[in-house]
Short mmCIF file of C-alpha atoms and ligand atoms in Angstrom, two decimals:
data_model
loop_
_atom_site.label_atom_id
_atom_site.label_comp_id
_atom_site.label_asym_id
_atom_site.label_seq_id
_atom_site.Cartn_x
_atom_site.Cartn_y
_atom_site.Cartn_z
CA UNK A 104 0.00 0.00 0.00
CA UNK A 105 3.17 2.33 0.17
CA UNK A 106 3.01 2.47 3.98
CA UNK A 107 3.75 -0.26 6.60
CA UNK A 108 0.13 -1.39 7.40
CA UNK A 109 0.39 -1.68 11.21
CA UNK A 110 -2.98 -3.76 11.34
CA UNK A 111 -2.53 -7.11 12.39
CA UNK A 112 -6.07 -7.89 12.57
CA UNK A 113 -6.17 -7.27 8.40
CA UNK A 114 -5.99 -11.17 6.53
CA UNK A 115 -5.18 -12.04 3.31
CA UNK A 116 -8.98 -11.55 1.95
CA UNK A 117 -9.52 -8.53 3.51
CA UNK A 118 -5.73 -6.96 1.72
CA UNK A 119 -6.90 -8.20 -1.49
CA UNK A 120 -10.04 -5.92 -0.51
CA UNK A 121 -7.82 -2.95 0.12
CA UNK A 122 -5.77 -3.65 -2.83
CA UNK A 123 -8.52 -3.72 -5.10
CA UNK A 124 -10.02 -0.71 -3.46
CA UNK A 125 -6.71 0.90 -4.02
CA UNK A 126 -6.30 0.28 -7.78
CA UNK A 127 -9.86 0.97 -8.53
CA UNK A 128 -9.30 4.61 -6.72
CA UNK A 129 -6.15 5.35 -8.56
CA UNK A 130 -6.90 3.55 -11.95
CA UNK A 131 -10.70 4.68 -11.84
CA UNK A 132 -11.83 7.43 -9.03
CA UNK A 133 -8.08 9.72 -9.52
CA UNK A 134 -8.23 10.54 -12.81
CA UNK A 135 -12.39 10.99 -13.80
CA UNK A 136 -12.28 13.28 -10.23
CA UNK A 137 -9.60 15.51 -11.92
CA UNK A 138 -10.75 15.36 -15.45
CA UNK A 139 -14.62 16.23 -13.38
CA UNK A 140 -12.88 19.16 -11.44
CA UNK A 141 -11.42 21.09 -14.28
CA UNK A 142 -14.77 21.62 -15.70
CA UNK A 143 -15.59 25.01 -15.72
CA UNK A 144 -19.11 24.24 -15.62
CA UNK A 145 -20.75 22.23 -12.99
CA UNK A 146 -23.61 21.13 -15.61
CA UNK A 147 -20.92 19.46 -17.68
CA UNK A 148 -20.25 17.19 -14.40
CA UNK A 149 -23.80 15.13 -14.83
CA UNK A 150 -23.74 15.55 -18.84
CA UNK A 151 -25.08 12.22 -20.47
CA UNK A 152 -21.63 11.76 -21.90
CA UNK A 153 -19.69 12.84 -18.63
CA UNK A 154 -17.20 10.03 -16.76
CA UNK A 155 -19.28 10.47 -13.98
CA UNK A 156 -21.85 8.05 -15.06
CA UNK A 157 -18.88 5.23 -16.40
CA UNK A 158 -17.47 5.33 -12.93
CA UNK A 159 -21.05 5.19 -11.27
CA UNK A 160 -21.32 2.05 -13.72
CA UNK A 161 -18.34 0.15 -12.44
CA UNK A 162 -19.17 0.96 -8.72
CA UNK A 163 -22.24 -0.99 -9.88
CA UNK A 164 -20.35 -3.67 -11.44
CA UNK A 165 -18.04 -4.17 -7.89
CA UNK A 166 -21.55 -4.10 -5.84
CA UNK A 167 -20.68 -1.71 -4.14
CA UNK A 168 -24.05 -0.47 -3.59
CA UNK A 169 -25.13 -3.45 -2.11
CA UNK A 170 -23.36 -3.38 1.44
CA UNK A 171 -25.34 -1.78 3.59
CA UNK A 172 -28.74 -3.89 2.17
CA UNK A 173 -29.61 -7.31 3.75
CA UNK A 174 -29.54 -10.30 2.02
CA UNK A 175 -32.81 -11.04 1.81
CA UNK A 176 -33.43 -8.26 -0.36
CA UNK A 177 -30.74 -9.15 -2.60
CA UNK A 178 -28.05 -7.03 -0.41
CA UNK A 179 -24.42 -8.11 0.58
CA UNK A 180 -24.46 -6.47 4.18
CA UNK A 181 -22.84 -8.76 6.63
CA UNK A 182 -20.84 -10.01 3.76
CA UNK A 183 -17.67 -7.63 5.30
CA UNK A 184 -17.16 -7.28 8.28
CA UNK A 185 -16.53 -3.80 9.92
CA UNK A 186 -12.71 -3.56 9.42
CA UNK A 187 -13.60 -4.15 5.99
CA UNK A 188 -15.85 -1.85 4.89
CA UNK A 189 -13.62 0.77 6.61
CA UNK A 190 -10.53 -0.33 4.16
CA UNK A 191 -12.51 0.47 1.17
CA UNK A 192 -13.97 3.80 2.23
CA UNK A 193 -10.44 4.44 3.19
CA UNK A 194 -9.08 3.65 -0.45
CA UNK A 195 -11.71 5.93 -2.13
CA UNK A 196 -11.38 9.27 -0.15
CA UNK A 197 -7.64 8.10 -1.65
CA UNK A 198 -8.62 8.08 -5.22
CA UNK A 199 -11.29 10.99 -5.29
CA UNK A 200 -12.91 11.88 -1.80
CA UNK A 201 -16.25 13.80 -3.69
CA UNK A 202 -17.19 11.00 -5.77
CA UNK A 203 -16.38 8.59 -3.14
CA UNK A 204 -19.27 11.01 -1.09
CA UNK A 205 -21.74 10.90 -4.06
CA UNK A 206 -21.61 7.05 -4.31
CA UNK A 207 -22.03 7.13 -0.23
CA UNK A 208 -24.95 8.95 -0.09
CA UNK A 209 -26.53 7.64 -3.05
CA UNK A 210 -26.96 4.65 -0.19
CA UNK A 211 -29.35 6.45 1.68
CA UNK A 212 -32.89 6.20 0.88
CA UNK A 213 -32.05 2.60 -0.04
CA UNK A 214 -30.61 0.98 2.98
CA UNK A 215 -33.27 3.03 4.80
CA UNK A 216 -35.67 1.97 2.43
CA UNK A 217 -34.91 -1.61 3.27
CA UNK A 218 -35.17 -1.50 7.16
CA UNK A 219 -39.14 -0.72 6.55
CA UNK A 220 -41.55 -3.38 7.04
CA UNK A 221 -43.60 -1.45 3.63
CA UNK A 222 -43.41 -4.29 0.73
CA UNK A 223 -43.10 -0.98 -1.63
CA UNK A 224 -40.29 0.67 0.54
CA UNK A 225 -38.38 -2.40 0.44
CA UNK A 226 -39.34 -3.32 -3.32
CA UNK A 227 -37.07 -0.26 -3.74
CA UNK A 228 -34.12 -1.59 -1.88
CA UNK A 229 -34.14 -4.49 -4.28
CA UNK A 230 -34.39 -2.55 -7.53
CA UNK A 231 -31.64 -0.69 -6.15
CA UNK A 232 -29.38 -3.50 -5.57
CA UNK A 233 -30.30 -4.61 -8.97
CA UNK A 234 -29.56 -1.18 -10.69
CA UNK A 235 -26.33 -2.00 -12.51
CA UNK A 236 -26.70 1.46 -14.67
CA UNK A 237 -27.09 3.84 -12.08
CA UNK A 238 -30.14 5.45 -12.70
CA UNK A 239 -31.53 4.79 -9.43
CA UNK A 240 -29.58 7.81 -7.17
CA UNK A 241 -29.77 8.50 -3.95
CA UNK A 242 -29.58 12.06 -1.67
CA UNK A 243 -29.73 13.15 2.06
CA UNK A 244 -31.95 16.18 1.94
CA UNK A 245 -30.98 17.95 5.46
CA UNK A 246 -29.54 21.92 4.99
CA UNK A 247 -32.10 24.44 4.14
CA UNK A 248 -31.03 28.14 3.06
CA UNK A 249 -32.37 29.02 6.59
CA UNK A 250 -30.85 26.54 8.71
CA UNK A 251 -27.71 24.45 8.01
CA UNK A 252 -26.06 23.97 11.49
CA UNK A 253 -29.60 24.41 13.27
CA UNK A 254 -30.25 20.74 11.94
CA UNK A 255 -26.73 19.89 12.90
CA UNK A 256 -27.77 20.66 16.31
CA UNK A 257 -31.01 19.82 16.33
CA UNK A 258 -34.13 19.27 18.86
CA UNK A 259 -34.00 22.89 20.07
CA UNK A 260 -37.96 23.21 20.97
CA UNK A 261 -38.13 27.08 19.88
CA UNK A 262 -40.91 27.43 17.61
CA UNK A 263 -39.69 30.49 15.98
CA UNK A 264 -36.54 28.66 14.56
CA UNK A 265 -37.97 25.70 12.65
CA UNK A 266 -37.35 23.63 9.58
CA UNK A 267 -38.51 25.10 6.43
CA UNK A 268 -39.72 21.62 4.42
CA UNK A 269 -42.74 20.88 6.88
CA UNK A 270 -45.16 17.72 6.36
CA UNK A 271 -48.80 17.92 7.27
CA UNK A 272 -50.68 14.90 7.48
CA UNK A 273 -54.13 14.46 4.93
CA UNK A 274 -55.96 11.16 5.27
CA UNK A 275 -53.55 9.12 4.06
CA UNK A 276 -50.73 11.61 2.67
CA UNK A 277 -48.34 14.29 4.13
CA UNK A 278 -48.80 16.90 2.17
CA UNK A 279 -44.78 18.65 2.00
CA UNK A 280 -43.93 22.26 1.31
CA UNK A 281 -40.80 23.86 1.73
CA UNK A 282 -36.26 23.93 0.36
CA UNK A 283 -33.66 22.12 0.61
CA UNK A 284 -30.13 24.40 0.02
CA UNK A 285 -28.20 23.73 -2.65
CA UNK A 286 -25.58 22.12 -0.49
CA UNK A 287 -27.44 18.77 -1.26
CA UNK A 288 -25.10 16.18 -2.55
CA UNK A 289 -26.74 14.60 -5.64
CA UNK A 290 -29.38 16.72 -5.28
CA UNK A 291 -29.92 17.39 -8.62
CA UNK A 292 -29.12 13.68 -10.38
CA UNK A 293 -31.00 12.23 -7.38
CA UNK A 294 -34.12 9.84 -8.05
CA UNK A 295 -34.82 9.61 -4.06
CA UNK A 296 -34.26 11.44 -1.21
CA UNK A 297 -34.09 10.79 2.47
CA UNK A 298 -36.06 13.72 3.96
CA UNK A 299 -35.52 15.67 6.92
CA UNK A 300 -38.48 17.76 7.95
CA UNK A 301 -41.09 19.17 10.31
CA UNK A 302 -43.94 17.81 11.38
CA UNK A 303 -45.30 20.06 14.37
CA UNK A 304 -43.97 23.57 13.63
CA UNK A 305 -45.34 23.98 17.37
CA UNK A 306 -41.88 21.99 18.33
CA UNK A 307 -39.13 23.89 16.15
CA UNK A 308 -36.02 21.74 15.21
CA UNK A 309 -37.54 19.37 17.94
CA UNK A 310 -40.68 18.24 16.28
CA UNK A 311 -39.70 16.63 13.27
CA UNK A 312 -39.34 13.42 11.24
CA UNK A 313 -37.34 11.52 7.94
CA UNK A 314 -39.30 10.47 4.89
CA UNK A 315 -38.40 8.60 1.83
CA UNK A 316 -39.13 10.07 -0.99
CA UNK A 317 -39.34 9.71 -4.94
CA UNK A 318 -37.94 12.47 -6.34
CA UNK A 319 -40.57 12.09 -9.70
CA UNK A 320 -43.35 13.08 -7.93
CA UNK A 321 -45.33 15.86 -9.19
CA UNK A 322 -44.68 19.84 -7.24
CA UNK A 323 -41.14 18.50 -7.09
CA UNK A 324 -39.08 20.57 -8.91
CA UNK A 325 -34.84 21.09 -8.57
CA UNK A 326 -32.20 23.82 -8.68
CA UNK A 327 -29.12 23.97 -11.02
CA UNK A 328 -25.82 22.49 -10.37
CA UNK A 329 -23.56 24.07 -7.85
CA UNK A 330 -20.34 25.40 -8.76
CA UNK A 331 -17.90 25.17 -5.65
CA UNK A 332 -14.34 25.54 -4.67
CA UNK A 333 -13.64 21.65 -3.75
CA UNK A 334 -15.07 18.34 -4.39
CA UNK A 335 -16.05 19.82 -7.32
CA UNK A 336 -17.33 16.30 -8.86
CA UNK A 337 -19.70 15.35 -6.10
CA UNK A 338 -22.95 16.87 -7.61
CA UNK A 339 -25.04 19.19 -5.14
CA UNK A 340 -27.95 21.07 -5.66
CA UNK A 341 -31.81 22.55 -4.33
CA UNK A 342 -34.57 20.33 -4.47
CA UNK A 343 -38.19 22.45 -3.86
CA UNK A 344 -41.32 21.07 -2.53
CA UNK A 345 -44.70 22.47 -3.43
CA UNK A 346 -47.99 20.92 -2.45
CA UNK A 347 -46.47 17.40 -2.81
CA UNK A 348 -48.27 14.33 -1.73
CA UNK A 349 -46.46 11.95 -0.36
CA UNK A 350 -48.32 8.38 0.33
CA UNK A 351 -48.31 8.18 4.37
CA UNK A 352 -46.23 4.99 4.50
CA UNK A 353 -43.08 6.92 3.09
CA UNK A 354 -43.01 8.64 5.88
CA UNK A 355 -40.08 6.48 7.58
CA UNK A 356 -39.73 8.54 10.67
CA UNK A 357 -43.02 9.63 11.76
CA UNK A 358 -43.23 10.14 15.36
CA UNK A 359 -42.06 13.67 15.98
CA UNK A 360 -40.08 12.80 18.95
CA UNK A 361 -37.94 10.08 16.76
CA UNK A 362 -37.32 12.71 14.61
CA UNK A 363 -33.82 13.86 15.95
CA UNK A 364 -33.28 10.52 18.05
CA UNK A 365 -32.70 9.22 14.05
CA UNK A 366 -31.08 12.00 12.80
CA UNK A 367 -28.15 11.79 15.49
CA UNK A 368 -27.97 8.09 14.20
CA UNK A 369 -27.56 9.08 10.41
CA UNK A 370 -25.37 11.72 11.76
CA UNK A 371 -23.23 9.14 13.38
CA UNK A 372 -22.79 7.28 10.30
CA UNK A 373 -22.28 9.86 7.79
CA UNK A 374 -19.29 11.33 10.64
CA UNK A 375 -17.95 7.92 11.06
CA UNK A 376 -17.39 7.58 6.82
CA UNK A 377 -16.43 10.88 6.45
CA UNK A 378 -13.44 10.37 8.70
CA UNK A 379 -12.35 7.12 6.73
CA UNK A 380 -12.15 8.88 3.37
CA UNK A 381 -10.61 11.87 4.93
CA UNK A 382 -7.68 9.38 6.51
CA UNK A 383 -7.41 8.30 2.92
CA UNK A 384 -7.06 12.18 0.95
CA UNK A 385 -4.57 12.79 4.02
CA UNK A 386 -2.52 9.67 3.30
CA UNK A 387 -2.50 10.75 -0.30
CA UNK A 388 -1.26 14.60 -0.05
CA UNK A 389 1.24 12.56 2.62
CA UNK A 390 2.30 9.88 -0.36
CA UNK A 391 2.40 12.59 -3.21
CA UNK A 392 4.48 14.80 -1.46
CA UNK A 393 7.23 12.06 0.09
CA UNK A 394 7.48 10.98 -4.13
CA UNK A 395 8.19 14.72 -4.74
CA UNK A 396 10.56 15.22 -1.88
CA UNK A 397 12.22 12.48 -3.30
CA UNK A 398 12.65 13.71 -7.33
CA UNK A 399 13.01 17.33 -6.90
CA UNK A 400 16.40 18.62 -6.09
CA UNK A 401 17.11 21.71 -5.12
CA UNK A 402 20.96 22.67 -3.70
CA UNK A 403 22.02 19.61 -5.94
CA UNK A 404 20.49 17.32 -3.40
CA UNK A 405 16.44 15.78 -3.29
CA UNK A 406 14.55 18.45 -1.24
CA UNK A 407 13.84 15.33 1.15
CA UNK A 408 17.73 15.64 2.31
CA UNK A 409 16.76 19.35 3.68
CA UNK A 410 16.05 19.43 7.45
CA UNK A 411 13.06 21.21 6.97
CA UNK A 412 11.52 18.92 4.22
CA UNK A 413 12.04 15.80 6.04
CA UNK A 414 10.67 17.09 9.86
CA UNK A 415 7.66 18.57 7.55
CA UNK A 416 7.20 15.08 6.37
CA UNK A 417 7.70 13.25 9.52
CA UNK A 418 5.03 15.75 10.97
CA UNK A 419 2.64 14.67 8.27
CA UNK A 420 3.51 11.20 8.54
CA UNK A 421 2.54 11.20 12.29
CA UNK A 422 -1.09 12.82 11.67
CA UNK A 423 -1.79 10.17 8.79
CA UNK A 424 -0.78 7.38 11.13
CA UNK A 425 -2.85 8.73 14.01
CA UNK A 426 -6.33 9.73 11.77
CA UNK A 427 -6.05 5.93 10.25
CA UNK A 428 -6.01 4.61 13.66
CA UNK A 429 -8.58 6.39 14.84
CA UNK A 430 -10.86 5.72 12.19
CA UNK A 431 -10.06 1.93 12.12
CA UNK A 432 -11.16 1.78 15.75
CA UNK A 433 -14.13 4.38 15.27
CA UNK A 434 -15.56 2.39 12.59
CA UNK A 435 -15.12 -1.27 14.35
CA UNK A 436 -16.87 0.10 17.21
CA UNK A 437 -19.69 1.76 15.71
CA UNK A 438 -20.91 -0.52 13.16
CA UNK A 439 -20.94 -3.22 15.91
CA UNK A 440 -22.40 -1.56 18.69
CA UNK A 441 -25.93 0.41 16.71
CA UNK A 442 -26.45 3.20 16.61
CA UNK A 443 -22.80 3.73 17.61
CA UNK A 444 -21.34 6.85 19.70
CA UNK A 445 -22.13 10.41 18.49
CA UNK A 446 -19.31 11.90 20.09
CA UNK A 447 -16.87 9.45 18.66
CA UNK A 448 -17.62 9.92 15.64
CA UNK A 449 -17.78 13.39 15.43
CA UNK A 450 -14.19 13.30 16.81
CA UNK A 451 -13.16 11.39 13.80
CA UNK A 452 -14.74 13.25 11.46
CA UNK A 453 -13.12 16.65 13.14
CA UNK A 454 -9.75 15.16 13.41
CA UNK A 455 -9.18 13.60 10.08
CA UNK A 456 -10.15 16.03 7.72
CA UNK A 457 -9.03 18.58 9.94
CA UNK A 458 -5.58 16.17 9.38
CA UNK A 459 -6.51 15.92 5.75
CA UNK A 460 -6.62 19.84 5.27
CA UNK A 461 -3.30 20.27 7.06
CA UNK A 462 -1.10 17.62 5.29
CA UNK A 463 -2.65 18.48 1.86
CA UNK A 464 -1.66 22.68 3.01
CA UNK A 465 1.71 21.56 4.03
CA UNK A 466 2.19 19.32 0.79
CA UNK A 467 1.29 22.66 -1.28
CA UNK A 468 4.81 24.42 0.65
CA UNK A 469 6.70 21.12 -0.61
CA UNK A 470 5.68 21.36 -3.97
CA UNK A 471 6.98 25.43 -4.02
CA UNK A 472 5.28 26.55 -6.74
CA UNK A 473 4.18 23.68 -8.01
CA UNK A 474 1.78 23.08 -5.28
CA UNK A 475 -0.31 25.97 -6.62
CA UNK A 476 -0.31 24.75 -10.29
CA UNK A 477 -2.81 23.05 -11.70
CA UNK A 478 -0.69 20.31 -13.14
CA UNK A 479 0.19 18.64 -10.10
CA UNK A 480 -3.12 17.40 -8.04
CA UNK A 481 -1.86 18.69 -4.10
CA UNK A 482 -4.30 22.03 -5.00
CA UNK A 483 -6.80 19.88 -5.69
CA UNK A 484 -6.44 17.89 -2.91
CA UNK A 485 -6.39 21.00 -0.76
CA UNK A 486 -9.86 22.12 -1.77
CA UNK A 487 -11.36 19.08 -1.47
CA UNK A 488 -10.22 18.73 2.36
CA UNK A 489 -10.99 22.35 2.95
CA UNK A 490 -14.78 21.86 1.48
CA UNK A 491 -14.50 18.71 3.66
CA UNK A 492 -14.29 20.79 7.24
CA UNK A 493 -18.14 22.04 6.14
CA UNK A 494 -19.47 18.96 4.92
CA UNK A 495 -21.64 17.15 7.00
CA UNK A 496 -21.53 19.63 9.72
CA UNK A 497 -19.30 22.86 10.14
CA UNK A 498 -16.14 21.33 12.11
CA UNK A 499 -16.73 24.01 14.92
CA UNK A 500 -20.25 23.24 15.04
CA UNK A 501 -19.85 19.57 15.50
CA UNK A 502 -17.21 19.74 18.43
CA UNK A 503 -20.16 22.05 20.19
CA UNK A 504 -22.60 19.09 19.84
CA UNK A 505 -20.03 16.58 20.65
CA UNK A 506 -19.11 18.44 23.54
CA UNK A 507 -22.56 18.35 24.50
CA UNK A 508 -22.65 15.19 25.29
CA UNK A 509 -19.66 14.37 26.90
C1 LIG B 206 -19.09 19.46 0.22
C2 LIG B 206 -20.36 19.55 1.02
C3 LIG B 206 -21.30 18.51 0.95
C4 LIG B 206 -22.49 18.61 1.66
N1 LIG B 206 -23.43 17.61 1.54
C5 LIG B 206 -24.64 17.75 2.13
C6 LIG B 206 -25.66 16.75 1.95
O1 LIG B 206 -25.46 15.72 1.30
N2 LIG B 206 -26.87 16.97 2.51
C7 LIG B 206 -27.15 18.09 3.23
O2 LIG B 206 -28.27 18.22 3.68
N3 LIG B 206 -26.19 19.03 3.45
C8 LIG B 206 -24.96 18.89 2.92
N4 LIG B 206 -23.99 19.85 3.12
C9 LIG B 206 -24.31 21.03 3.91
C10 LIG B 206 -23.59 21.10 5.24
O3 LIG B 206 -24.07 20.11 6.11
C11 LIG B 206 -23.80 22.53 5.77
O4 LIG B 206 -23.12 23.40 4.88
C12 LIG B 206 -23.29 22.70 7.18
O5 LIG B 206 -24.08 21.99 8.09
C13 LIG B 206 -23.24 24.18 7.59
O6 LIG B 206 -24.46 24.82 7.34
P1 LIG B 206 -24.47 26.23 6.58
O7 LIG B 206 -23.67 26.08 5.36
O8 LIG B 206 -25.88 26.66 6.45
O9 LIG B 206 -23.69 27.22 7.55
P2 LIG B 206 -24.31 28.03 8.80
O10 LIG B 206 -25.13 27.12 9.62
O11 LIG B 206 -24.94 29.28 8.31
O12 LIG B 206 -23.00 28.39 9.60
C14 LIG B 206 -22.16 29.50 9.26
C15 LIG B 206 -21.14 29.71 10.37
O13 LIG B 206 -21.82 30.04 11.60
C16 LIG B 206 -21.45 29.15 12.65
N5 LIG B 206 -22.66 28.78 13.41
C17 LIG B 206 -23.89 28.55 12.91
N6 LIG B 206 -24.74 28.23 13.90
C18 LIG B 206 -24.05 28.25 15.04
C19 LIG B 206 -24.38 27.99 16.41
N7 LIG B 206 -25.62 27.68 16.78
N8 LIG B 206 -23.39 28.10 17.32
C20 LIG B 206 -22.14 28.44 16.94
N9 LIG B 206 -21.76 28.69 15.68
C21 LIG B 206 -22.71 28.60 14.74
C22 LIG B 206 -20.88 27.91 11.94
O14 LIG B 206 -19.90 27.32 12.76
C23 LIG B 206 -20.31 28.46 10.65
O15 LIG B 206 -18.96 28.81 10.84
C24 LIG B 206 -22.76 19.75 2.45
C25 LIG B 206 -21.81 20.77 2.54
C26 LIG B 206 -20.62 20.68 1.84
C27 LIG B 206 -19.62 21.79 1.95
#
C-alpha cells in the first residue's frame, strides 16, 4: 500500500479488498475526479456523456451499492465485516474523496428503504441493488437556506426557529412544502431522497421526522448544479417542494419525537465515513508529497535531504498514522455496537479532515510553486479537504454538539 500497514487484525482476503479498493481509486476514481474538477461548468459534471456516469457504472459492477442492504433483499451487508468496509472507504477518499461522497450517499434512501416493514419501501431496496446502470440515485436532503447547522444541532424546541420543508398529514398523505439548500449532494441527479423535515412547527427543530421520498413526484421541482471551490465532482444542488403528496407509508420517521433521536444516528454514520475517506485524501497529499521530496532537487540534493523537508514530512507522517487509527477503531466500534457513539464519531470526522486539510496545506509548501499549479493534483487535494471541514456539519459546530454530550 506504500506504507507499513500496522494492522494485524487485516488477513489475506480482507488486503486483497484494500488492494482492489486501491487500484480501482487510482486507476478509476483519480483521474475521472480531476478530469470532473477542471470543468468550468458544474452542468458538464452530470452531462449524459460525462465520466461520472462510467465510474457510477463500475461501482455498480463491484456491488458496491449493495453493502449496507440485507440479504434477503438481494443485499451483501454482513458479507464484510466492519474492518472491511472501513478499508474500502479508506481507499476511495484516496482516489477521489467527492465521488467517493456521491456514491455514499446515493446509499441512503435505499438501505433506509430496506429497514421498513412497507413491501413498496423495500421493493425499492431491491431494484436498487439490482440497478447496474445507475439510474436509481440516492440524496440526504438535510440543509435548508435558513438553517444548516440548526439541523446539525437539532431538537431545540423554539418554535420560531424551525425547519422550512414541513409535512402535514391528509388522510392518508403528508402533504410537504418547503427547500432544501443547494448544499445537497446529488441533489440534482437524485431519483430519491431521504427527507428531513417538520412535522409540528409547534416543536421547532424538535418536532420533526425523515421520509423517503421519490424524487418524480409531481410539485417536485430542482435547482441547477452548484459550482464550488472543492469536491467539485460530487454533484449538489436545491430540491423544492410544493404541495407534494407523499403516500403516508413513506413517511419512515413519523413520530415527531424520533425525529432527531434518528437524525443523530444518520449523523453518526455519515461522521464515522467521512473520517475514513478523509484518513485516505490525508494519506495521499502525505504519499504525493514524500514521491516529490524524493525527485526534486534543489541545492544539488532531493529536497527530502533538507532538514526542513524531512521534519515537515515526519510531521505529516505522524497525523496520517494517528487519523487511520482512529478511524479503524471508530468504525469497528460503531458498526458493531448500533447506533454507535455520536461523540466518537464526530471526533473522527473533526480530526481527520481537519488532518486531511493540514497535510494536503503543508504538501502545497513542498511542492513550491508547483503546489499551486494546476498540473500537479496537491491544490486539488487542498480544496477538497478544505470543502470537507463544512461537509456534513461545520467542524466548529460539530465539536459544540459533541461536547454536548460528553
Ligand atoms: C461538500 C459539502 C457537501 C455537503 N453535503 C450535504 C448533503 O449531502 N446533505 C445536506 O443536507 N447538506 C450537505 N452539506 C451542507 C452542510 O451540512 C452545511 O453546509 C453545514 O451543516 C453548515 O451549514 P451552513 O452552510 O448553512 O452554515 P451556517 O449554519 O450558516 O454556519 C455559518 C457559520 O456560523 C457558525 N454557526 C452557525 N450556527 C451556530 C451555532 N448555533 N453556534 C455556533 N456557531 C454557529 C458555523 O460554525 C459556521 O462557521 C454539504 C456541505 C458541503 C460543503
Amino acid at each position: 500500500m506504500g506504507y507499513l500497514e500496522l494492522d494485524d487484525r487485516i488477513d489475506e482476503e480482507q488486503r486483497a479488498v484494500q488492494e482492489m479498493s486501491r487500484r480501482f481509486a487510482m486507476e478509476v476514481m483519480r483521474p475521472a475526479g480531476i478530469e470532473l474538477d477542471k470543468l468550468s461548468d458544474p452542468a458538464d459534471v452530470i452531462a449524459e456523456d460525462s465520466v461520472l456516469w462510467d465510474v457510477y457504472r463500475k461501482v455498480r459492477e463491484l456491488e458496491l451499492h449493495k453493502a449496507s442492504i440485507p440479504k434477503e433483499l438481494g443485499g451483501l451487508q454482513g458479507e464484510r465485516d466492519p474492518l472491511t468496509g472501513v478499508l474500502i472507504a479508506e481507499q476511495m477518499g484516496y482516489g477521489d474523496p467527492g465521488l467517493a461522497i456521491s456514491f455514499g450517499v446515493s446509499n441512503f434512501p435505499f438501505r433506509f428503504a430496506a429497514m421498513s416493514q412497507e413491501p413498496e419501501l423495500q421493493q425499492l431496496a431491491r431494484d436498487y441493488c439490482e440497478d447496474s446502470k445507475a439510474e436509481m440515485i440516492g440524496c440526504w436532503a438535510l440543509t435548508e437556506p435558513e438553517h444548516g447547522s440548526d439541523w446539525i444541532l437539532a431538537g431545540s424546541e423554539d418554535p420560531k426557529c424551525g425547519p422550512s420543508v414541513k409535512a402535514v398529514l391528509k388522510g392518508d398523505e403528508y402533504i410537504l412544502n418547503g427547500q432544501k439548500a443547494a448544499w445537497v449532494s446529488n441533489g440534482t441527479i437524485a431519483t430519491h431522497a431521504v427527507l428531513h423535515l417538520g412535522l409540528d412547527s409547534k416543536r421547532g427543530m424538535g418536532g420533526t421526522g425523515i421520509a423517503i421520498v421519490p424524487l418524480d413526484l409531481p410539485g417536485i421541482t430542482k435547482g441547477k448544479p452548484l459550482n464550488k471551490i472543492g469536491q467539485r465532482a460530487l454533484n449538489q444542488g436545491e430540491i423544492f417542494f410544493e404541495e407534494v403528496r407523499l403516500p403516508k407509508k413513506f413517511m419512515f420517521v413519523a413520530d415527531p419525537d424520533m425525529g432527531t433521536y434518528m437524525g443523530q444516528s444518520i449523523l453518526t454514520g455519515a461522521n464515522s465515513g467521512m473520517a475514513a475517506l478523509f484518513a485516505g485524501l490525508a494519506q495521499a497529499a502525505y504519499d504525493e508529497s514524500l514521491k516529490y521530496a524524493k525527485e526534486r532537487v534543489q541545492g544539488g540534493v532531493p529536497i527530502f535531504e533538507h532538514k526542513n523537508v524531512k521534519l515537515k514530512l515526519f510531521d505529516m507522517f505522524v497525523k496520517c498514522e494517528a487519523a487511520r487509527a482512529y478511524v479503524r477503531r471508530l468504525s469497528r466500534y460503531n458498526v458493531l455496537n448500533p447506533p454507535g457513539s455520536l461523540q466518537h464519531a464526530i471526533a473522527g470526522k473533526v480530526l481527520c479532515t481537519e488532518t486531511a486539510f493540514h497535510v494536503a496545506s503543508e504538501a502545497i509548501t513542498i511542492f513550491g510553486g508547483n503546489g499551486l499549479s494546476k498540473e500537479y493534483v496537491i491544490e486539488k487535494m487542498f480544496r477538497d479537504a478544505r470543502a470537507s471541514m463544512i461537509e456534513d456539519g461545520e467542524n466548529g459546530v460539530l465539536a459544540l454538539k459533541g461536547a454536548s454530550l460528553l
